[in-house]
mmCIF file of C-alpha atoms in Angstrom:
data_model
loop_
_atom_site.group_PDB
_atom_site.id
_atom_site.type_symbol
_atom_site.label_atom_id
_atom_site.label_comp_id
_atom_site.label_asym_id
_atom_site.label_seq_id
_atom_site.Cartn_x
_atom_site.Cartn_y
_atom_site.Cartn_z
ATOM 1 C CA UNK A 1 0.001 0.009 0.004
ATOM 2 C CA UNK A 2 1.490 3.339 -0.957
ATOM 3 C CA UNK A 3 1.440 6.370 1.301
ATOM 4 C CA UNK A 4 -1.746 7.861 -0.123
ATOM 5 C CA UNK A 5 -3.442 4.482 0.014
ATOM 6 C CA UNK A 6 -2.362 3.982 3.604
ATOM 7 C CA UNK A 7 -3.586 7.411 4.546
ATOM 8 C CA UNK A 8 -6.979 6.727 2.994
ATOM 9 C CA UNK A 9 -7.103 3.319 4.673
ATOM 10 C CA UNK A 10 -6.277 4.700 8.131
ATOM 11 C CA UNK A 11 -8.601 7.651 7.661
ATOM 12 C CA UNK A 12 -11.468 5.389 6.755
ATOM 13 C CA UNK A 13 -10.646 3.042 9.599
ATOM 14 C CA UNK A 14 -10.693 5.958 12.046
ATOM 15 C CA UNK A 15 -13.809 7.474 10.571
ATOM 16 C CA UNK A 16 -15.566 4.115 10.298
ATOM 17 C CA UNK A 17 -16.393 4.658 6.641
ATOM 18 C CA UNK A 18 -14.398 1.818 5.220
ATOM 19 C CA UNK A 19 -16.101 -1.287 3.910
ATOM 20 C CA UNK A 20 -12.913 -3.099 4.460
ATOM 21 C CA UNK A 21 -12.618 -4.939 7.727
ATOM 22 C CA UNK A 22 -9.392 -4.043 9.562
ATOM 23 C CA UNK A 23 -7.998 -7.488 10.189
ATOM 24 C CA UNK A 24 -5.848 -8.126 13.204
ATOM 25 C CA UNK A 25 -2.093 -8.163 12.838
ATOM 26 C CA UNK A 26 -1.734 -11.864 13.473
ATOM 27 C CA UNK A 27 -4.186 -12.685 10.723
ATOM 28 C CA UNK A 28 -2.607 -10.950 7.758
ATOM 29 C CA UNK A 29 0.972 -10.449 8.872
ATOM 30 C CA UNK A 30 2.872 -7.973 10.883
ATOM 31 C CA UNK A 31 1.566 -4.487 11.535
ATOM 32 C CA UNK A 32 4.674 -3.878 13.611
ATOM 33 C CA UNK A 33 6.159 -0.397 13.150
ATOM 34 C CA UNK A 34 9.035 -1.606 11.011
ATOM 35 C CA UNK A 35 6.604 -3.217 8.627
ATOM 36 C CA UNK A 36 4.411 -0.156 8.157
ATOM 37 C CA UNK A 37 7.336 2.250 8.294
ATOM 38 C CA UNK A 38 8.833 0.475 5.304
ATOM 39 C CA UNK A 39 5.971 1.799 3.210
ATOM 40 C CA UNK A 40 6.625 5.458 3.963
ATOM 41 C CA UNK A 41 7.765 7.730 1.149
ATOM 42 C CA UNK A 42 11.371 8.783 1.054
ATOM 43 C CA UNK A 43 12.311 11.922 2.892
ATOM 44 C CA UNK A 44 8.791 12.570 4.136
ATOM 45 C CA UNK A 45 10.375 14.883 6.706
ATOM 46 C CA UNK A 46 13.225 17.314 6.121
ATOM 47 C CA UNK A 47 16.415 16.523 8.053
ATOM 48 C CA UNK A 48 16.347 18.088 11.501
ATOM 49 C CA UNK A 49 12.679 19.045 11.230
ATOM 50 C CA UNK A 50 9.889 18.114 13.664
ATOM 51 C CA UNK A 51 8.103 15.001 12.512
ATOM 52 C CA UNK A 52 4.401 15.770 11.956
ATOM 53 C CA UNK A 53 3.558 12.062 12.026
ATOM 54 C CA UNK A 54 5.095 11.448 15.454
ATOM 55 C CA UNK A 55 3.842 12.350 18.929
ATOM 56 C CA UNK A 56 5.841 12.389 22.161
ATOM 57 C CA UNK A 57 3.878 13.072 25.320
ATOM 58 C CA UNK A 58 1.795 11.769 28.220
ATOM 59 C CA UNK A 59 -1.683 10.365 28.158
ATOM 60 C CA UNK A 60 -4.057 12.949 29.584
ATOM 61 C CA UNK A 61 -7.351 11.176 29.002
ATOM 62 C CA UNK A 62 -8.771 8.073 27.410
ATOM 63 C CA UNK A 63 -11.731 7.761 25.069
ATOM 64 C CA UNK A 64 -13.161 5.001 22.988
ATOM 65 C CA UNK A 65 -10.504 4.243 20.427
ATOM 66 C CA UNK A 66 -8.553 7.395 21.146
ATOM 67 C CA UNK A 67 -6.025 8.942 23.448
ATOM 68 C CA UNK A 68 -5.658 12.592 24.347
ATOM 69 C CA UNK A 69 -1.950 13.353 24.805
ATOM 70 C CA UNK A 70 -0.111 16.359 26.107
ATOM 71 C CA UNK A 71 3.423 17.012 24.872
ATOM 72 C CA UNK A 72 6.102 18.725 26.886
ATOM 73 C CA UNK A 73 5.498 21.954 24.978
ATOM 74 C CA UNK A 74 1.883 21.710 26.228
ATOM 75 C CA UNK A 75 0.484 21.001 22.772
ATOM 76 C CA UNK A 76 -2.434 18.631 22.739
ATOM 77 C CA UNK A 77 -2.772 15.673 20.371
ATOM 78 C CA UNK A 78 -5.704 13.423 19.723
ATOM 79 C CA UNK A 79 -4.537 9.946 18.717
ATOM 80 C CA UNK A 80 -6.844 7.453 17.103
ATOM 81 C CA UNK A 81 -6.275 3.745 17.715
ATOM 82 C CA UNK A 82 -7.654 1.116 15.380
ATOM 83 C CA UNK A 83 -7.442 -2.645 15.418
ATOM 84 C CA UNK A 84 -4.500 -2.190 13.034
ATOM 85 C CA UNK A 85 -2.540 -0.117 15.533
ATOM 86 C CA UNK A 86 0.424 -1.897 17.070
ATOM 87 C CA UNK A 87 0.620 -1.194 20.812
ATOM 88 C CA UNK A 88 3.623 -1.909 23.068
ATOM 89 C CA UNK A 89 3.699 -1.661 26.832
ATOM 90 C CA UNK A 90 6.533 -3.804 28.131
ATOM 91 C CA UNK A 91 5.448 -6.301 25.521
ATOM 92 C CA UNK A 92 3.084 -6.218 22.529
ATOM 93 C CA UNK A 93 -0.377 -5.590 23.900
ATOM 94 C CA UNK A 94 -3.716 -3.976 23.159
ATOM 95 C CA UNK A 95 -5.018 -0.431 23.325
ATOM 96 C CA UNK A 96 -6.793 -1.005 26.607
ATOM 97 C CA UNK A 97 -3.369 -1.218 28.301
ATOM 98 C CA UNK A 98 -3.073 2.568 28.042
ATOM 99 C CA UNK A 99 -3.576 4.459 31.298
ATOM 100 C CA UNK A 100 -3.806 8.124 32.188
ATOM 101 C CA UNK A 101 -0.317 9.336 33.011
ATOM 102 C CA UNK A 102 1.501 6.914 30.691
ATOM 103 C CA UNK A 103 4.330 8.307 28.676
ATOM 104 C CA UNK A 104 3.909 7.716 24.987
ATOM 105 C CA UNK A 105 5.514 7.739 21.606
ATOM 106 C CA UNK A 106 3.167 7.338 18.666
ATOM 107 C CA UNK A 107 3.713 7.124 14.945
ATOM 108 C CA UNK A 108 1.018 7.264 12.331
ATOM 109 C CA UNK A 109 -0.621 9.470 9.762
ATOM 110 C CA UNK A 110 -1.680 13.031 10.463
ATOM 111 C CA UNK A 111 -5.237 13.464 9.298
ATOM 112 C CA UNK A 112 -6.661 16.641 7.800
ATOM 113 C CA UNK A 113 -8.275 17.597 11.126
ATOM 114 C CA UNK A 114 -4.900 17.523 12.855
ATOM 115 C CA UNK A 115 -5.453 14.262 14.714
ATOM 116 C CA UNK A 116 -3.106 11.275 14.353
ATOM 117 C CA UNK A 117 -4.239 7.918 13.118
ATOM 118 C CA UNK A 118 -1.699 5.668 14.831
ATOM 119 C CA UNK A 119 0.208 2.885 13.147
ATOM 120 C CA UNK A 120 2.122 2.205 16.306
ATOM 121 C CA UNK A 121 2.072 3.346 19.951
ATOM 122 C CA UNK A 122 4.768 2.673 22.558
ATOM 123 C CA UNK A 123 3.657 3.251 26.143
ATOM 124 C CA UNK A 124 6.228 4.147 28.777
ATOM 125 C CA UNK A 125 9.074 2.789 26.679
ATOM 126 C CA UNK A 126 12.559 3.771 27.706
ATOM 127 C CA UNK A 127 15.943 2.926 26.266
ATOM 128 C CA UNK A 128 18.633 3.515 28.911
ATOM 129 C CA UNK A 129 22.391 3.320 28.776
ATOM 130 C CA UNK A 130 23.298 2.251 32.321
ATOM 131 C CA UNK A 131 25.839 0.694 34.630
ATOM 132 C CA UNK A 132 24.743 -2.176 36.860
ATOM 133 C CA UNK A 133 25.326 -1.296 40.494
ATOM 134 C CA UNK A 134 23.784 -4.337 42.162
ATOM 135 C CA UNK A 135 21.822 -7.426 41.206
ATOM 136 C CA UNK A 136 18.969 -8.859 43.271
ATOM 137 C CA UNK A 137 16.662 -11.759 42.686
ATOM 138 C CA UNK A 138 13.881 -9.638 41.331
ATOM 139 C CA UNK A 139 15.534 -6.384 40.376
ATOM 140 C CA UNK A 140 18.652 -4.781 38.948
ATOM 141 C CA UNK A 141 19.907 -1.540 40.453
ATOM 142 C CA UNK A 142 21.153 0.723 37.771
ATOM 143 C CA UNK A 143 23.134 3.942 37.421
ATOM 144 C CA UNK A 144 21.788 6.120 34.611
ATOM 145 C CA UNK A 145 24.041 9.126 34.232
ATOM 146 C CA UNK A 146 24.217 9.504 38.013
ATOM 147 C CA UNK A 147 20.531 8.813 38.613
ATOM 148 C CA UNK A 148 19.467 5.611 40.358
ATOM 149 C CA UNK A 149 17.038 3.417 38.482
ATOM 150 C CA UNK A 150 15.450 0.225 39.794
ATOM 151 C CA UNK A 151 14.878 -2.291 37.026
ATOM 152 C CA UNK A 152 12.301 -4.934 37.901
ATOM 153 C CA UNK A 153 12.664 -8.405 36.486
ATOM 154 C CA UNK A 154 9.306 -9.553 35.050
ATOM 155 C CA UNK A 155 9.016 -13.307 34.936
ATOM 156 C CA UNK A 156 8.255 -14.567 31.467
ATOM 157 C CA UNK A 157 9.096 -11.257 29.840
ATOM 158 C CA UNK A 158 12.533 -9.971 30.855
ATOM 159 C CA UNK A 159 15.257 -11.230 28.576
ATOM 160 C CA UNK A 160 18.973 -10.650 28.146
ATOM 161 C CA UNK A 161 21.022 -10.370 25.008
ATOM 162 C CA UNK A 162 24.671 -11.194 25.532
ATOM 163 C CA UNK A 163 27.137 -10.259 22.801
ATOM 164 C CA UNK A 164 24.527 -10.200 20.048
ATOM 165 C CA UNK A 165 23.316 -13.725 20.783
ATOM 166 C CA UNK A 166 19.593 -14.500 20.797
ATOM 167 C CA UNK A 167 17.647 -13.236 23.777
ATOM 168 C CA UNK A 168 17.435 -15.598 26.760
ATOM 169 C CA UNK A 169 15.633 -15.435 30.129
ATOM 170 C CA UNK A 170 18.827 -16.258 32.005
ATOM 171 C CA UNK A 171 20.165 -13.052 33.570
ATOM 172 C CA UNK A 172 22.955 -14.775 35.466
ATOM 173 C CA UNK A 173 25.706 -13.507 33.178
ATOM 174 C CA UNK A 174 24.961 -9.884 34.036
ATOM 175 C CA UNK A 175 27.792 -8.403 36.138
ATOM 176 C CA UNK A 176 27.897 -5.613 38.670
ATOM 177 C CA UNK A 177 29.973 -2.710 37.395
ATOM 178 C CA UNK A 178 29.382 -3.486 33.758
ATOM 179 C CA UNK A 179 27.510 -1.292 31.264
ATOM 180 C CA UNK A 180 24.245 -2.385 29.764
ATOM 181 C CA UNK A 181 21.444 -1.111 27.566
ATOM 182 C CA UNK A 182 17.927 -1.473 28.916
ATOM 183 C CA UNK A 183 14.681 -1.473 26.986
ATOM 184 C CA UNK A 184 11.903 -1.287 29.492
ATOM 185 C CA UNK A 185 8.600 0.221 30.563
ATOM 186 C CA UNK A 186 8.750 3.128 32.969
ATOM 187 C CA UNK A 187 6.475 3.063 35.982
ATOM 188 C CA UNK A 188 5.021 6.591 35.699
ATOM 189 C CA UNK A 189 6.353 9.184 38.153
ATOM 190 C CA UNK A 190 8.897 6.826 39.728
ATOM 191 C CA UNK A 191 12.527 5.891 39.153
ATOM 192 C CA UNK A 192 11.480 2.348 38.396
ATOM 193 C CA UNK A 193 11.181 0.444 35.141
ATOM 194 C CA UNK A 194 10.012 -3.004 34.238
ATOM 195 C CA UNK A 195 12.699 -4.728 32.231
ATOM 196 C CA UNK A 196 11.937 -5.984 28.715
ATOM 197 C CA UNK A 197 15.420 -6.546 27.273
ATOM 198 C CA UNK A 198 18.857 -6.066 28.784
ATOM 199 C CA UNK A 199 21.716 -5.850 26.234
ATOM 200 C CA UNK A 200 25.042 -6.691 27.826
ATOM 201 C CA UNK A 201 28.548 -7.929 27.103
ATOM 202 C CA UNK A 202 29.058 -11.198 28.954
ATOM 203 C CA UNK B 1 37.190 1.011 8.581
ATOM 204 C CA UNK B 2 33.929 2.942 8.272
ATOM 205 C CA UNK B 3 34.196 6.313 6.623
ATOM 206 C CA UNK B 4 30.743 7.585 5.736
ATOM 207 C CA UNK B 5 31.077 9.990 2.822
ATOM 208 C CA UNK B 6 28.845 11.062 0.019
ATOM 209 C CA UNK B 7 28.052 8.109 -2.222
ATOM 210 C CA UNK B 8 30.009 5.859 0.151
ATOM 211 C CA UNK B 9 27.478 4.240 2.456
ATOM 212 C CA UNK B 10 28.558 2.176 5.345
ATOM 213 C CA UNK B 11 26.747 -0.272 7.594
ATOM 214 C CA UNK B 12 26.499 0.111 11.331
ATOM 215 C CA UNK B 13 24.271 -0.484 14.306
ATOM 216 C CA UNK B 14 22.010 2.252 15.593
ATOM 217 C CA UNK B 15 19.980 2.657 18.733
ATOM 218 C CA UNK B 16 17.764 5.513 19.923
ATOM 219 C CA UNK B 17 17.951 8.153 22.616
ATOM 220 C CA UNK B 18 15.558 10.745 23.902
ATOM 221 C CA UNK B 19 16.365 14.450 24.170
ATOM 222 C CA UNK B 20 14.697 17.748 24.775
ATOM 223 C CA UNK B 21 11.803 18.147 27.164
ATOM 224 C CA UNK B 22 10.512 14.719 27.915
ATOM 225 C CA UNK B 23 8.858 12.378 30.397
ATOM 226 C CA UNK B 24 10.297 9.734 32.652
ATOM 227 C CA UNK B 25 14.058 9.092 32.900
ATOM 228 C CA UNK B 26 14.439 11.234 29.758
ATOM 229 C CA UNK B 27 13.203 14.272 31.631
ATOM 230 C CA UNK B 28 16.741 15.478 32.353
ATOM 231 C CA UNK B 29 18.169 14.705 28.912
ATOM 232 C CA UNK B 30 18.214 18.305 27.697
ATOM 233 C CA UNK B 31 19.009 19.512 24.222
ATOM 234 C CA UNK B 32 22.154 17.455 23.690
ATOM 235 C CA UNK B 33 25.654 18.656 22.687
ATOM 236 C CA UNK B 34 24.215 20.907 20.010
ATOM 237 C CA UNK B 35 21.538 22.328 22.269
ATOM 238 C CA UNK B 36 18.626 21.791 19.877
ATOM 239 C CA UNK B 37 17.990 18.052 20.097
ATOM 240 C CA UNK B 38 14.336 16.975 20.253
ATOM 241 C CA UNK B 39 12.924 13.464 20.473
ATOM 242 C CA UNK B 40 10.198 14.394 18.019
ATOM 243 C CA UNK B 41 12.599 15.755 15.381
ATOM 244 C CA UNK B 42 14.721 13.962 12.814
ATOM 245 C CA UNK B 43 17.961 14.237 14.770
ATOM 246 C CA UNK B 44 20.881 11.934 15.486
ATOM 247 C CA UNK B 45 24.003 11.622 17.599
ATOM 248 C CA UNK B 46 27.398 11.089 16.002
ATOM 249 C CA UNK B 47 30.561 9.867 17.824
ATOM 250 C CA UNK B 48 32.932 12.371 16.283
ATOM 251 C CA UNK B 49 31.404 15.845 16.596
ATOM 252 C CA UNK B 50 34.394 17.304 18.457
ATOM 253 C CA UNK B 51 37.625 16.345 20.185
ATOM 254 C CA UNK B 52 35.834 16.166 23.511
ATOM 255 C CA UNK B 53 33.119 13.984 22.033
ATOM 256 C CA UNK B 54 35.607 11.626 20.345
ATOM 257 C CA UNK B 55 37.492 11.250 23.641
ATOM 258 C CA UNK B 56 34.372 9.750 25.164
ATOM 259 C CA UNK B 57 33.005 7.669 22.314
ATOM 260 C CA UNK B 58 36.290 6.303 20.897
ATOM 261 C CA UNK B 59 35.053 4.517 17.775
ATOM 262 C CA UNK B 60 38.718 4.004 16.830
ATOM 263 C CA UNK B 61 38.897 1.348 19.576
ATOM 264 C CA UNK B 62 36.464 -0.655 17.474
ATOM 265 C CA UNK B 63 38.476 -0.132 14.314
ATOM 266 C CA UNK B 64 36.203 2.556 12.899
ATOM 267 C CA UNK B 65 37.747 5.735 11.524
ATOM 268 C CA UNK B 66 34.951 8.263 11.470
ATOM 269 C CA UNK B 67 35.135 11.659 9.882
ATOM 270 C CA UNK B 68 34.572 14.729 12.019
ATOM 271 C CA UNK B 69 31.021 15.850 11.446
ATOM 272 C CA UNK B 70 29.537 18.673 13.430
ATOM 273 C CA UNK B 71 26.126 19.945 14.550
ATOM 274 C CA UNK B 72 23.684 20.199 11.700
ATOM 275 C CA UNK B 73 25.411 17.788 9.335
ATOM 276 C CA UNK B 74 22.952 15.548 7.486
ATOM 277 C CA UNK B 75 23.130 11.789 7.245
ATOM 278 C CA UNK B 76 20.826 9.556 5.227
ATOM 279 C CA UNK B 77 19.894 6.393 7.063
ATOM 280 C CA UNK B 78 18.097 3.251 5.927
ATOM 281 C CA UNK B 79 17.320 -0.029 7.734
ATOM 282 C CA UNK B 80 19.655 -2.685 6.353
ATOM 283 C CA UNK B 81 16.577 -4.701 5.345
ATOM 284 C CA UNK B 82 14.240 -1.817 4.676
ATOM 285 C CA UNK B 83 13.442 0.392 1.699
ATOM 286 C CA UNK B 84 12.707 3.713 3.399
ATOM 287 C CA UNK B 85 15.487 6.219 3.759
ATOM 288 C CA UNK B 86 15.318 9.060 6.255
ATOM 289 C CA UNK B 87 17.472 12.148 6.669
ATOM 290 C CA UNK B 88 18.705 13.231 10.058
ATOM 291 C CA UNK B 89 20.922 16.034 11.309
ATOM 292 C CA UNK B 90 23.511 15.798 14.052
ATOM 293 C CA UNK B 91 22.229 17.248 17.323
ATOM 294 C CA UNK B 92 24.255 15.365 19.916
ATOM 295 C CA UNK B 93 27.448 13.396 20.639
ATOM 296 C CA UNK B 94 27.141 9.647 20.837
ATOM 297 C CA UNK B 95 26.832 6.706 21.008
ATOM 298 C CA UNK B 96 29.683 5.466 23.178
ATOM 299 C CA UNK B 97 30.913 3.171 20.471
ATOM 300 C CA UNK B 98 33.804 1.635 22.390
ATOM 301 C CA UNK B 99 31.488 -0.018 24.956
ATOM 302 C CA UNK B 100 30.041 -2.276 22.260
ATOM 303 C CA UNK B 101 32.990 -3.147 19.990
ATOM 304 C CA UNK B 102 32.228 -6.173 17.838
ATOM 305 C CA UNK B 103 28.517 -6.227 18.603
ATOM 306 C CA UNK B 104 26.495 -7.240 15.610
ATOM 307 C CA UNK B 105 22.863 -6.799 14.535
ATOM 308 C CA UNK B 106 21.387 -8.799 11.707
ATOM 309 C CA UNK B 107 18.287 -9.024 9.550
ATOM 310 C CA UNK B 108 17.475 -11.511 6.832
ATOM 311 C CA UNK B 109 21.028 -12.817 6.864
ATOM 312 C CA UNK B 110 22.616 -9.357 6.559
ATOM 313 C CA UNK B 111 24.592 -8.005 9.483
ATOM 314 C CA UNK B 112 26.166 -4.736 10.650
ATOM 315 C CA UNK B 113 28.678 -4.211 13.447
ATOM 316 C CA UNK B 114 29.472 -1.458 15.900
ATOM 317 C CA UNK B 115 27.300 1.371 17.144
ATOM 318 C CA UNK B 116 28.132 4.447 15.017
ATOM 319 C CA UNK B 117 24.865 6.358 15.195
ATOM 320 C CA UNK B 118 22.006 7.010 17.586
ATOM 321 C CA UNK B 119 18.633 8.265 16.401
ATOM 322 C CA UNK B 120 15.857 10.152 18.106
ATOM 323 C CA UNK B 121 12.633 8.239 18.656
ATOM 324 C CA UNK B 122 11.047 10.072 15.745
ATOM 325 C CA UNK B 123 13.829 9.033 13.391
ATOM 326 C CA UNK B 124 14.261 5.476 14.697
ATOM 327 C CA UNK B 125 10.568 4.705 14.592
ATOM 328 C CA UNK B 126 10.336 5.843 10.966
ATOM 329 C CA UNK B 127 12.502 2.862 9.927
ATOM 330 C CA UNK B 128 12.298 0.444 12.822
ATOM 331 C CA UNK B 129 10.533 -0.580 16.001
ATOM 332 C CA UNK B 130 11.531 1.271 19.180
ATOM 333 C CA UNK B 131 11.135 -1.938 21.212
ATOM 334 C CA UNK B 132 13.908 -3.572 19.206
ATOM 335 C CA UNK B 133 16.422 -1.250 20.895
ATOM 336 C CA UNK B 134 18.984 -1.688 18.182
ATOM 337 C CA UNK B 135 18.987 -2.315 14.488
ATOM 338 C CA UNK B 136 21.393 -2.582 11.564
ATOM 339 C CA UNK B 137 21.405 0.328 9.125
ATOM 340 C CA UNK B 138 23.072 1.775 6.074
ATOM 341 C CA UNK B 139 24.417 5.278 6.543
ATOM 342 C CA UNK B 140 25.482 7.690 3.853
ATOM 343 C CA UNK B 141 26.407 11.310 4.029
#
């Protein structure tokens, strides 16, 4: 689907005017951001310019199929979620995982009325370069540029990637004092994150 | 030895970083080394923006000789297995390449080594999934 076609598709999905059923991602293949991003036109945004199809902010209120988000510059954004929207909150999930106060990045298509039809939404996602200061049974204590972060291990979800090898649930090769990269989900208004993936050199 | 120049693309790993006014642990990130970095803009970090920057990132320790590129320089970036190319300008110093020497990211049998570029969430999410944390890319200047 080209850009114009995707815009029309998302617009119709948001407006409920499409005769086409929006089929779930698992049915017709990935709707993950990398899949849809691959269809974007070249240089849709000038280098260094703000991206009109991207929103960074916090969820202010929830509505049926939409999020009202406030950015740090106090601008407001209405974001439409459809069954084709990919949602991540610690793991791939559904739109009902969104809560007031969540941090958010969203990518999609800006509609003529200024709202965003979301291809993908990441809730509370953080990507931290850290040093491991201590390791407990259920948490890692991390130094993030001098700030303390508690990284909670989530059974069945938290994984480690050692030296580019496939992700494993075994965190025993992590070492105190070593650097790591953490993909996780921030617990709003705390210094705590739930750990999704820890990248480390074993 | 990677030497991104016009018409001479190189492959590398890239991750993402937040900057500017933001929520959560990113709240104190600030505007980066160039002062104008924003998560919602098409910006990037480059390991050789200045002598001070290079002294921290040390891509040479991974065998990469990177040209000095300063604030505002434009790179063109494409996922190694993607078709979309984005353009980003340097707004910060980074990543700390020497911490990850030899690390490799692959897609569809194609691989790239060493972290030579970081992208803002806006830029990264235009060609990849933020939850991946790292991806292989082609970079040209």
